[in-house]
Coordinates of C-alpha atoms in Angstrom, one line a residue:
Chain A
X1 CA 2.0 34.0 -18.6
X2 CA -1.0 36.3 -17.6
X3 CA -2.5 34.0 -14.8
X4 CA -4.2 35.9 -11.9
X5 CA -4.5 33.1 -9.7
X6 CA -3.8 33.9 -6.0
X7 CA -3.0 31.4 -3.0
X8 CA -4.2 32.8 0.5
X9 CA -3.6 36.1 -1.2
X10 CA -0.6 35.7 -2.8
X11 CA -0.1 36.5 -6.5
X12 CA 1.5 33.6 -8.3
X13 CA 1.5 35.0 -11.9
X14 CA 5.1 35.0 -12.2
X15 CA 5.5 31.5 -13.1
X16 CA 9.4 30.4 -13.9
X17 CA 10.5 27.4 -16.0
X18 CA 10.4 24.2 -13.7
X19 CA 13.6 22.1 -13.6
X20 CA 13.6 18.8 -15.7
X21 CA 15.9 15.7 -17.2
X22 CA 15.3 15.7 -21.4
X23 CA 16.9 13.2 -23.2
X24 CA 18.8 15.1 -25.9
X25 CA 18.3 12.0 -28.6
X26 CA 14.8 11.3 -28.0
X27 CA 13.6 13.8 -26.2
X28 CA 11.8 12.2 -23.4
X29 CA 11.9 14.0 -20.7
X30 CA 11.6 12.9 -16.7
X31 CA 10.4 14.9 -13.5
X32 CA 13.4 14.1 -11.6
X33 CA 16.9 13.7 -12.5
X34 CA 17.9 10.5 -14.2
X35 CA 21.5 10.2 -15.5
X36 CA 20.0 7.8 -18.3
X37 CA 16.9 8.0 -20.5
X38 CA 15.2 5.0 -20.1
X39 CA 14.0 5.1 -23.3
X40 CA 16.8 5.4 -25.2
X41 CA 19.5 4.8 -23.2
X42 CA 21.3 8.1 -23.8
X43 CA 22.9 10.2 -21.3
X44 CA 20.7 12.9 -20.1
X45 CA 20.9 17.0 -20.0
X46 CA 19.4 18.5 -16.9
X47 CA 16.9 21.8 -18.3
X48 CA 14.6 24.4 -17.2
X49 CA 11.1 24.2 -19.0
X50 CA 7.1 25.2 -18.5
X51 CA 5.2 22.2 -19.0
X52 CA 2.0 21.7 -20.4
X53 CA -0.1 19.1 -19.8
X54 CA -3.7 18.1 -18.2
X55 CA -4.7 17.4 -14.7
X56 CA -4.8 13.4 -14.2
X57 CA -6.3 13.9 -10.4
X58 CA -6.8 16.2 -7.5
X59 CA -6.4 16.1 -4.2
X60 CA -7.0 18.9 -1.3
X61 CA -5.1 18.6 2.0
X62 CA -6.7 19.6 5.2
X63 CA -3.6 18.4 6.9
X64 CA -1.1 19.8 5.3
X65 CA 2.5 18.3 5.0
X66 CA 5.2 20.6 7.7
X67 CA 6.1 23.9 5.6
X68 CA 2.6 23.9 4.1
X69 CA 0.8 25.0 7.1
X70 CA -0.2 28.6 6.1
X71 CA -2.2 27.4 2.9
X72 CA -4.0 25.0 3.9
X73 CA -6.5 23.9 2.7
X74 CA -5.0 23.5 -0.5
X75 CA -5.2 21.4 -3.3
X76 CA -2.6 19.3 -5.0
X77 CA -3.1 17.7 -9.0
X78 CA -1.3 15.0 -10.5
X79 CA -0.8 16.8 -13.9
X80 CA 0.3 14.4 -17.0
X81 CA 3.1 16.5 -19.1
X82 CA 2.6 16.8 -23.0
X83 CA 6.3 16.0 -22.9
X84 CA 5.7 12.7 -20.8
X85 CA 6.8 13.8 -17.1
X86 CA 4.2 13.6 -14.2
X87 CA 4.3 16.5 -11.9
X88 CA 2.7 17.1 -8.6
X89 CA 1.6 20.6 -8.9
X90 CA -0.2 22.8 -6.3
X91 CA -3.7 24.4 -8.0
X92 CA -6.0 26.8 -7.2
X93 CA -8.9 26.3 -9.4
X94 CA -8.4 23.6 -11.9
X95 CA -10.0 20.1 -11.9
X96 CA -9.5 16.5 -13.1
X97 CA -9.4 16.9 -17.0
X98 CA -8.0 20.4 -17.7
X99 CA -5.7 21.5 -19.7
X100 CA -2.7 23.5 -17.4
X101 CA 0.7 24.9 -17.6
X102 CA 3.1 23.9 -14.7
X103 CA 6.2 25.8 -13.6
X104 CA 7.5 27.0 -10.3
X105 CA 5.7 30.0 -8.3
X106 CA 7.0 31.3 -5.4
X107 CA 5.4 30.6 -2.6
X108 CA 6.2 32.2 1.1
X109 CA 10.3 31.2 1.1
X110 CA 9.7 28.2 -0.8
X111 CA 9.5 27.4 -4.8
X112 CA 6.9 25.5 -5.6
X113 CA 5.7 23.6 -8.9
X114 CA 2.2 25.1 -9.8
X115 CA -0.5 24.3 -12.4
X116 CA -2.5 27.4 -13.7
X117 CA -5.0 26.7 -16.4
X118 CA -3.6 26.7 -20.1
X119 CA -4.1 30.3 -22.0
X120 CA -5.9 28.9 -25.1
X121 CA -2.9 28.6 -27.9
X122 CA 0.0 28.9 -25.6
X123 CA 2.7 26.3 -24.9
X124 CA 0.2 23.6 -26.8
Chain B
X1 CA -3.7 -30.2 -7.3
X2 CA -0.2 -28.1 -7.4
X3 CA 1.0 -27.5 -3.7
X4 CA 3.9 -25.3 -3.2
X5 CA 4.6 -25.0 0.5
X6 CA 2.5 -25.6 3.4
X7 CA 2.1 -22.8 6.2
X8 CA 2.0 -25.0 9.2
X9 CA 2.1 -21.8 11.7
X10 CA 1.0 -18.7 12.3
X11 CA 0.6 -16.2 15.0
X12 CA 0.1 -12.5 16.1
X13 CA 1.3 -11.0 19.6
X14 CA 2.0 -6.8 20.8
X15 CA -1.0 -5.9 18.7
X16 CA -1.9 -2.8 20.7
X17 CA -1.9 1.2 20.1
X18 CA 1.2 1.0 22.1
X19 CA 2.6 -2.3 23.3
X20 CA 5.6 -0.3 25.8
X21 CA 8.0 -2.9 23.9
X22 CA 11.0 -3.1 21.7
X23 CA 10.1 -4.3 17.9
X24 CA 13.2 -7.6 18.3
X25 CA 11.1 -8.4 22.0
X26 CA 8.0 -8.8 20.1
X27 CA 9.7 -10.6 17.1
X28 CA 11.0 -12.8 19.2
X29 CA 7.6 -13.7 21.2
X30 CA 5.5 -13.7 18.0
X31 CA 8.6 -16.6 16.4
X32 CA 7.9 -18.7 19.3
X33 CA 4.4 -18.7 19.3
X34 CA 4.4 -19.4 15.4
X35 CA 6.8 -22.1 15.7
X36 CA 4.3 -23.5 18.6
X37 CA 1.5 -23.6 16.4
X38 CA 3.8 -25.2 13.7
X39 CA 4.7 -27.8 16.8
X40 CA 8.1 -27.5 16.3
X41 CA 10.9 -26.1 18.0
X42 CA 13.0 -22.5 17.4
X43 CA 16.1 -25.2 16.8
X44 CA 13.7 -26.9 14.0
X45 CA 13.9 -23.4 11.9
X46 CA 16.7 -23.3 9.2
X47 CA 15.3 -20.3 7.2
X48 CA 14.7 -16.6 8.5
X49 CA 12.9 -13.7 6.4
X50 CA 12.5 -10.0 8.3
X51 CA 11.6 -6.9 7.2
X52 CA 14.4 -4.2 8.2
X53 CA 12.6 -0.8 8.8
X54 CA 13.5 2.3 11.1
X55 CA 10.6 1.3 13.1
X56 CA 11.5 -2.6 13.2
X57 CA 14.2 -4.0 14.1
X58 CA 16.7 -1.5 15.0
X59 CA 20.0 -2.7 13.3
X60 CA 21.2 -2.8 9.3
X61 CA 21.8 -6.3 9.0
X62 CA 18.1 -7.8 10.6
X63 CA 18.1 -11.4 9.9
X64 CA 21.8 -12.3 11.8
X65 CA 20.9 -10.2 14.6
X66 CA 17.2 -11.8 15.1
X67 CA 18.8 -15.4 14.1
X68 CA 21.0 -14.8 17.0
X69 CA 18.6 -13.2 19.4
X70 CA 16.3 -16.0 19.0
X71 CA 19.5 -18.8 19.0
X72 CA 19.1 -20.3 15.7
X73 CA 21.2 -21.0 13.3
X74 CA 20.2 -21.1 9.2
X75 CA 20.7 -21.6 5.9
X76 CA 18.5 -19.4 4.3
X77 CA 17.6 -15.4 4.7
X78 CA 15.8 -12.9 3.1
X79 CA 15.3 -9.4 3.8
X80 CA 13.3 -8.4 0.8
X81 CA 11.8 -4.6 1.3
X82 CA 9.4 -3.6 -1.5
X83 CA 6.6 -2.3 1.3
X84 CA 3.5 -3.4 3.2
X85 CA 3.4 -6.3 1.1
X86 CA 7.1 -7.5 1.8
X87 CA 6.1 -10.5 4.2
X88 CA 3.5 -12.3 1.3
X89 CA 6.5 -12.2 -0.6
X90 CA 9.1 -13.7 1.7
X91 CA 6.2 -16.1 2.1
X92 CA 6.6 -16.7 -1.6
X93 CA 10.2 -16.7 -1.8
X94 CA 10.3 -19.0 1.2
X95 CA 8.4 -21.8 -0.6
X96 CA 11.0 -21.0 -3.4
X97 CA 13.6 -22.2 -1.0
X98 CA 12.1 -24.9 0.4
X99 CA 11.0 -26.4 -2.9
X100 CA 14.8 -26.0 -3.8
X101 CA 15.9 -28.1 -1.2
X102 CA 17.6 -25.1 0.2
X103 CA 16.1 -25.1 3.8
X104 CA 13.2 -27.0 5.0
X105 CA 11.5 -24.3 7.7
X106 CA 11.1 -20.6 7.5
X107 CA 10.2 -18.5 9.8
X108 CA 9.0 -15.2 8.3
X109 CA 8.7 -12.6 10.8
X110 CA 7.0 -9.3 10.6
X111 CA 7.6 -6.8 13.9
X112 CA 6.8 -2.7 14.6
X113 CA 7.2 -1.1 17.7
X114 CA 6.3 2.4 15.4
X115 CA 3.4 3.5 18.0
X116 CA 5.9 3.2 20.9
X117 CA 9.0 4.7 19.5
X118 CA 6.4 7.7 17.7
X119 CA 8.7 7.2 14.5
X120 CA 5.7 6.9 12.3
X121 CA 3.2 10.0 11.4
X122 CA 1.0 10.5 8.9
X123 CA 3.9 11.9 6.6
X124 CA 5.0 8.4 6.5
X125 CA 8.5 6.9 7.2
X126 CA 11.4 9.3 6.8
X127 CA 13.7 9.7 4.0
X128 CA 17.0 11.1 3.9
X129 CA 16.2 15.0 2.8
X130 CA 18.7 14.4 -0.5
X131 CA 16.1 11.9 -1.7
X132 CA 15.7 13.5 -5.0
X133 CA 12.3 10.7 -5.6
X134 CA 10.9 12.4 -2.0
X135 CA 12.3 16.1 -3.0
X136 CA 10.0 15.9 -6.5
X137 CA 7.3 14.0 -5.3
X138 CA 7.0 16.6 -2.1
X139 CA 7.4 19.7 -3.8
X140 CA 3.9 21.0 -3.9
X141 CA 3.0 19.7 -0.5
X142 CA 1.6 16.5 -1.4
X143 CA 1.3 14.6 2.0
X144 CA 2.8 10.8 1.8
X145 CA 1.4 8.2 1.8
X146 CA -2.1 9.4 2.2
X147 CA -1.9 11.6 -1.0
X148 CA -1.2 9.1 -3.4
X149 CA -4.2 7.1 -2.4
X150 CA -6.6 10.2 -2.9
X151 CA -5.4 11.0 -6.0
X152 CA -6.1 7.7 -7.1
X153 CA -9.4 7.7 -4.8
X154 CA -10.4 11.2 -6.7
X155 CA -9.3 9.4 -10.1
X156 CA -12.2 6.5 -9.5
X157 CA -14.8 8.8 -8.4
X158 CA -14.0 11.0 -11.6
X159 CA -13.6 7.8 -14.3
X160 CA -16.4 5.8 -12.3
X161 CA -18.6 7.5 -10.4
X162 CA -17.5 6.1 -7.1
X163 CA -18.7 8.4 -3.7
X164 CA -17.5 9.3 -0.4
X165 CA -20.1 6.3 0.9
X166 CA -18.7 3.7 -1.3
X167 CA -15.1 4.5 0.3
X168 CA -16.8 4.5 3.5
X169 CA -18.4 1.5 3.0
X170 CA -15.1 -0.8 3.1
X171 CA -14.7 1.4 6.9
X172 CA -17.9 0.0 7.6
X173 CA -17.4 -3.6 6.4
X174 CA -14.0 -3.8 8.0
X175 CA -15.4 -2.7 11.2
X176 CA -18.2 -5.4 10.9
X177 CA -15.8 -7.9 11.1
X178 CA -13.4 -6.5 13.7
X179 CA -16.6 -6.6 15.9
X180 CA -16.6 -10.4 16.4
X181 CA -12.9 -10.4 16.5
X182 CA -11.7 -9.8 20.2
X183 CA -8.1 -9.0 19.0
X184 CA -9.2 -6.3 17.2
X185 CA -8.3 -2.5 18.2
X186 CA -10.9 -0.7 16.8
X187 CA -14.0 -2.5 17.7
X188 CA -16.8 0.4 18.7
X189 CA -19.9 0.3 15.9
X190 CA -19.4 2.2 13.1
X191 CA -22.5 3.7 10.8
X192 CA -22.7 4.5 7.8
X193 CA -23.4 8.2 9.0
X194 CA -20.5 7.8 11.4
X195 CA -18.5 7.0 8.2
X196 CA -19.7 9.9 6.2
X197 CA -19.7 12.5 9.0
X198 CA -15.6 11.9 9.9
X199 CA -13.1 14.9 9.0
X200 CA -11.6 15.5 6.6
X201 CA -7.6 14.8 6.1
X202 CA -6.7 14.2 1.9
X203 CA -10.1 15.1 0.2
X204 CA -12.0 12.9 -1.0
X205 CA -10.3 10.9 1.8
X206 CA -11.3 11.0 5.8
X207 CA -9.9 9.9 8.9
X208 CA -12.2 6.7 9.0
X209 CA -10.4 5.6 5.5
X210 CA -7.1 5.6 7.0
X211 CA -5.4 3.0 8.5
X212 CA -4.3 2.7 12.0
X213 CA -0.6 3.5 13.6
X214 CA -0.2 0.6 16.0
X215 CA 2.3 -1.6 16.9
X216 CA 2.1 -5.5 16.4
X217 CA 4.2 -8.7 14.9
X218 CA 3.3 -11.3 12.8
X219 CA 4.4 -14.9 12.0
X220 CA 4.0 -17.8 10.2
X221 CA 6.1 -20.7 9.3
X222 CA 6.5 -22.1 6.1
X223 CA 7.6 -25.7 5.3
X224 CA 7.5 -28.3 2.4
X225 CA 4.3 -29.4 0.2
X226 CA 5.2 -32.7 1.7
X227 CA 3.8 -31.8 5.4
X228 CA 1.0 -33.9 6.4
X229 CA 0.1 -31.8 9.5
X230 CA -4.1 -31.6 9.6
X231 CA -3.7 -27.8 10.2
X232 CA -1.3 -27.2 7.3
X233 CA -2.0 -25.1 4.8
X234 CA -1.5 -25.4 1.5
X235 CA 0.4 -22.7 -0.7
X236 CA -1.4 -23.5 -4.2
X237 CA 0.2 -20.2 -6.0
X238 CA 1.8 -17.0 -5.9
X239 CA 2.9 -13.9 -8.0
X240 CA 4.9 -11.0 -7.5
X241 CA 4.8 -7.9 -10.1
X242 CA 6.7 -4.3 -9.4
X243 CA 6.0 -1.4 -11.5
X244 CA 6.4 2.4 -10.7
X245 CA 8.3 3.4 -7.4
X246 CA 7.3 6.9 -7.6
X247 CA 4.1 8.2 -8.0
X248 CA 5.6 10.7 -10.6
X249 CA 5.9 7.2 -12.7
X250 CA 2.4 5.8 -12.5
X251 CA 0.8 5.4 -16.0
X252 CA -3.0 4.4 -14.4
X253 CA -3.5 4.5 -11.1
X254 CA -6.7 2.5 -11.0
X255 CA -4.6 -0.5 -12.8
X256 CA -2.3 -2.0 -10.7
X257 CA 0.1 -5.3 -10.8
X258 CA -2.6 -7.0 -9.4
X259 CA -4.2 -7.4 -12.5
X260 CA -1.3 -9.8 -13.3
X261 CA -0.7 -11.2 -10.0
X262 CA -4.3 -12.7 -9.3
X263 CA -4.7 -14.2 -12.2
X264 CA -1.1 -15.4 -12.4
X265 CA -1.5 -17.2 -8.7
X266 CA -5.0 -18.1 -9.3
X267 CA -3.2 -20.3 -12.6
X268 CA -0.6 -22.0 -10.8
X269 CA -3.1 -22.8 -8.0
X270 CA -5.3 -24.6 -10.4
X271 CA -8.4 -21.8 -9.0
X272 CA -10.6 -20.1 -10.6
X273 CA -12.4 -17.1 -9.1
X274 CA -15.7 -18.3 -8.2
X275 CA -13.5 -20.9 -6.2
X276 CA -12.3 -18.0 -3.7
X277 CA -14.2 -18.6 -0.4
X278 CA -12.4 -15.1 1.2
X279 CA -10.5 -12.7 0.4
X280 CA -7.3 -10.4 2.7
X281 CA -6.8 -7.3 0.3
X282 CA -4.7 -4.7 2.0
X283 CA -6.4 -1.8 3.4
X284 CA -3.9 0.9 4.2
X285 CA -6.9 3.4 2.7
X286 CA -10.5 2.0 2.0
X287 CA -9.7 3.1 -2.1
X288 CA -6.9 0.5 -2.1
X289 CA -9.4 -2.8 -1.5
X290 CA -12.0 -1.1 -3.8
X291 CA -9.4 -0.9 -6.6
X292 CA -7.9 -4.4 -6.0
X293 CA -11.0 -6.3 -5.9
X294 CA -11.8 -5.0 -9.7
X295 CA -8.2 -5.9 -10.6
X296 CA -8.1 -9.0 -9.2
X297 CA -11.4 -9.7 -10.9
X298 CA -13.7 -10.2 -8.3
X299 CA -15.3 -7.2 -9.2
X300 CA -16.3 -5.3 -12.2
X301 CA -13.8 -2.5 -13.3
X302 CA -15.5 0.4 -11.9
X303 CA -17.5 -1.2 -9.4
X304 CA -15.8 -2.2 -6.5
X305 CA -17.0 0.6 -4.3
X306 CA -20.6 -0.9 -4.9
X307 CA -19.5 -4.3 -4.6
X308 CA -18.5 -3.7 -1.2
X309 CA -21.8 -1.1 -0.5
X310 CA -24.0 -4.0 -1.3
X311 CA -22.8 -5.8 1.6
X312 CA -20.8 -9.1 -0.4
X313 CA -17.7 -8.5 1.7
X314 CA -19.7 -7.9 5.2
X315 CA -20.2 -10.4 7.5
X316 CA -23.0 -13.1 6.1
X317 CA -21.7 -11.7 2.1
X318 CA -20.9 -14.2 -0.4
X319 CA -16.9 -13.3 -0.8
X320 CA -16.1 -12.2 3.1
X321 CA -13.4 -9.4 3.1
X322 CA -10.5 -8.8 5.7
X323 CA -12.5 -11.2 8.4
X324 CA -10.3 -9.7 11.2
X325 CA -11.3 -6.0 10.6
X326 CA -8.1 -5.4 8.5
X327 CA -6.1 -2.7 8.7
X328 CA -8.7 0.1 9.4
X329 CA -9.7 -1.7 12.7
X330 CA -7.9 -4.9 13.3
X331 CA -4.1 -3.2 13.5
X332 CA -2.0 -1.8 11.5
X333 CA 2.1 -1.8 12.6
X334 CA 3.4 0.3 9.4
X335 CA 3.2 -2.9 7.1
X336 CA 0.2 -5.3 7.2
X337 CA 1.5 -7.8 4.4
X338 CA 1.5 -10.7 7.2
X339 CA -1.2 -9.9 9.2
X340 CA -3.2 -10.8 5.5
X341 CA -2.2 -13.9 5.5
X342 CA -2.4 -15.2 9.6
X343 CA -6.0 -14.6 9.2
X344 CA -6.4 -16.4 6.0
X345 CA -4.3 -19.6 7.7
X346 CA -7.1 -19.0 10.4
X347 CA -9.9 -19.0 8.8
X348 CA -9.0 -22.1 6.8
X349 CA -8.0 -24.1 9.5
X350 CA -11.6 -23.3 10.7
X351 CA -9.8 -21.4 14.0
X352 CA -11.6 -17.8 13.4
X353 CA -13.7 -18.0 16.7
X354 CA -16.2 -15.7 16.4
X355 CA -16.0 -14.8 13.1
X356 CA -15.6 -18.2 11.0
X357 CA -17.0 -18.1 8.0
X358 CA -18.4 -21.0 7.0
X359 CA -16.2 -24.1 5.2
X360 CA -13.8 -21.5 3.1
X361 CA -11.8 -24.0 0.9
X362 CA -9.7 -20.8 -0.9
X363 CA -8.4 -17.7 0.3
X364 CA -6.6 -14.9 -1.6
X365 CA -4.2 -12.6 0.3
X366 CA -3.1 -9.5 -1.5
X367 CA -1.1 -7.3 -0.8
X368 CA 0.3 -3.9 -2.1
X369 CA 3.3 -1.6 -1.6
X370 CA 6.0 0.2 -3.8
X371 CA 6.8 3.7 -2.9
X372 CA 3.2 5.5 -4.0
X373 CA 0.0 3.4 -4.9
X374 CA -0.1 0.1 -6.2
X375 CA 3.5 -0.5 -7.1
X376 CA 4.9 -3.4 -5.7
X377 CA 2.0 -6.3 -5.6
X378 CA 1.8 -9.9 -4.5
X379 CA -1.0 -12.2 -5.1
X380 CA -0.7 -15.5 -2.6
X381 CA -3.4 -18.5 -2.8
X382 CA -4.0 -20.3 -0.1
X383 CA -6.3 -23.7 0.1
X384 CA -7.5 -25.6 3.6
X385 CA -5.9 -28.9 4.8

């Protein structure tokens, strides 16, 4: 990744894979952890992947959920995975429409999913 | 004419910022003044639905411990939990019953005493912190439940063209009507510039497109199509539909069940559309109503926002909207489900002092809940006596 997105002056170019469920028949895969795809019916695998995807909405919190204090505002997209999964990603400059990559930056203490826009050719 | 049930009473009490009382003291004052209106007795009731909630009745195992706070014995419960809308659909279930010849009168009972006990804040009700749903859904900070409804809110204005005055305008129509209403909480004018000039809290929505954090209970009885009480009213139809849970689920969040519940109730009630004198759509933010009315089809997809901006849901409009001020002004105890309905039965019966809108033969009450936005939905149609 070669992002240079900041939040409130943090450097979050260092995305890392986001945890996910795949379905190892299928390949479905699920934001959170479900012990059967409900596709297929097969037992899941839990795995660690960048998503790509596009941003379905956007939203920007001026009151910001407890932890979340220091960056507010900040904006939060409802990005819909190539793979299928929906992810709530914080963004700094994307909008309804774009294309992103999600994974986890780090964020203060915390880990948290976020969606920088796609590199043109990468993870499509 | 298909007639399911009848409601034959309804009532409100507690509705205040902060009542000072227990959620089961309230419950048990709203039962008795529903089962007045119904002119019966508390003895005459053989069927009990409550909501069980942190914020409600305090204990696991609701419906035995209200049963036995209010003395009554019964043969029928139900407890069902699916959100705000939960009391339309004990309402429906209830007629279920009844119909089955398994008990004659419910009670359905909706209490919160959330203001008081400060359990409820605008991150919603708790969740155990294992919760993996809450852990993936809160990750980025997302605050619940306001943020699903501006994602969907940002979503219409994106696909539609829908503004910050078209959500304001279902503030303003709300507000309107909680004027002429005496029990309402919020009843101080409210402008369109008012509207447009509040903070604010989950761009694109503001405080004014919230709802309120009040206490307040809710009742109404339900009893066979075969009551012949002048003030009953009839339960024509009813449909229930659950999709996503979590908002990490939702395929479209401008499509929700209710574009199979209205017209599935409007069916069995033998109703079309242009029969629906008024309309209860749940209100928790003003995007919810502007999305149900297109669903439901008394709007065009797209336009709801405009529908309400051109004044048909105000006071004098030709499809009057949440009559009591809803749950932006009227009150809103955590779940407004059977507040939705009371003021239907009202205004029906031709009771709405103040705010009677003239001669309404059918009303649809909607209501919506689920974990995110627009999950669980319930479409209930009510005609006058």
């Amino acid at each position: 990744m070669t992002g240079q997105e900041t939040v409130g002056g943090q450097d979050l170019s260092g995305l890392r894979p986001l945890p996910v469920t795949v379905c190892p028949s299928c390949q479905a895969a699920y934001a959170y952890y479900r012990a059967v795809c409900t596709r297929c019916g097969t037992t899941t695998e839990k795995r660690e992947l960048l998503l790509a995807g596009h941003v379905y909405s956007a939203a920007t919190v001026h009151r910001p959920s407890a932890g979340f204090e220091p960056w507010t505002p900040y904006t939060v997209a409802l990005v819909v995975c190539d793979l299928g999964p929906r992810v709530l990603a914080m963004t700094a400059s994307t909008q309804i429409d774009d294309r992103v990559v999600v994974g986890l930056a780090a964020l203060g203490q915390a880990n948290v999913p976020f969606a920088f826009p796609c590199p043109p050719g990468d993870l499509s | 004419m298909n007639v399911l049930a009848h409601i034959t009473g309804a009532a409100e009490a507690g509705i205040a910022f902060k009542a000072g009382r227990s959620a089961i003291e309230l419950a048990a004052e709203v039962a008795a003044a529903a089962v007045a209106d119904a002119g019966l007795q508390l003895a005459d009731i053989d069927g009990l639905a409550v909501v069980k909630g942190a914020d409600l009745l305090p204990g696991d195992r609701p419906s035995p411990e209200l049963a036995d706070y209010l003395g009554i014995s019964v043969s029928y419960v139900d407890n069902t939990l699916v959100g705000g809308v939960s009391p339309i659909i004990q309402i429906g279930h209830a007629a279920d019953a009844i119909a089955a010849g398994r008990c004659a009168r419910v009670l359905v009972v909706y209490s919160s005493a959330q203001a008081t006990n400060r359990e409820r804040k605008l991150a919603g009700h708790a969740r155990p912190a294992d919760h993996q749903v809450t852990i993936a859904e809160r990750a980025a900070g997302l605050p619940f439940p306001i943020g699903p409804n501006a994602l969907a809110a940002a979503r219409h204005m994106w696909e539609h063209g829908t503004t910050l005055e078209h959500l304001a305008a279902v503030a303003v129509s709300d507000r309107q009507w909680a004027q002429l209403n005496p029990g309402a909480l919020r009843r101080d004018p409210l402008t369109m510039a008012d509207a447009l000039a509040s903070p604010a809290i989950c761009s694109p929505l503001r405080k004014i497109d919230c709802c309120m954090i009040t206490d307040g209970a809710g009742a109404v009885v339900v009893e066979s199509a075969r009551s012949s009480s002048p003030r009953a009213v009839q339960v024509r139809g009813f449909a229930e539909y659950h999709k996503q849970y979590s908002i990490l689920s939702v395929e479209d969040l401008l499509t929700t069940g209710a574009v199979r519940t209205g017209p599935a109730a409007l069916q069995e009630a033998g109703a079309s559309i242009a029969d629906v004198g008024i309309v209860q759509l749940y209100d928790a933010f003003t995007i919810l109503p502007i999305v149900l009315l297109e669903n439901l089809g008394f709007a065009e997809p797209g336009k709801g926002g405009q529908f309400v901006l051109d004044g048909n849901t105000m006071p004098g409009g030709r499809l009057p909207m949440n009559t009591q001020g809803g749950g932006l002004a009227h009150c809103h105890p955590g779940m407004y489900g059977i507040f939705l309905v009371i003021e239907a039965v009202r205004q029906l019966r031709g009771e709405a002092t103040g705010r009677q809108v003239p001669d309404p033969r059918v009303a649809v009450a909607h209501g919506s809940g689920g974990g995110a936005f627009g999950g669980s939905q319930a479409t209930l149609v009510l005609a006058a006596p």
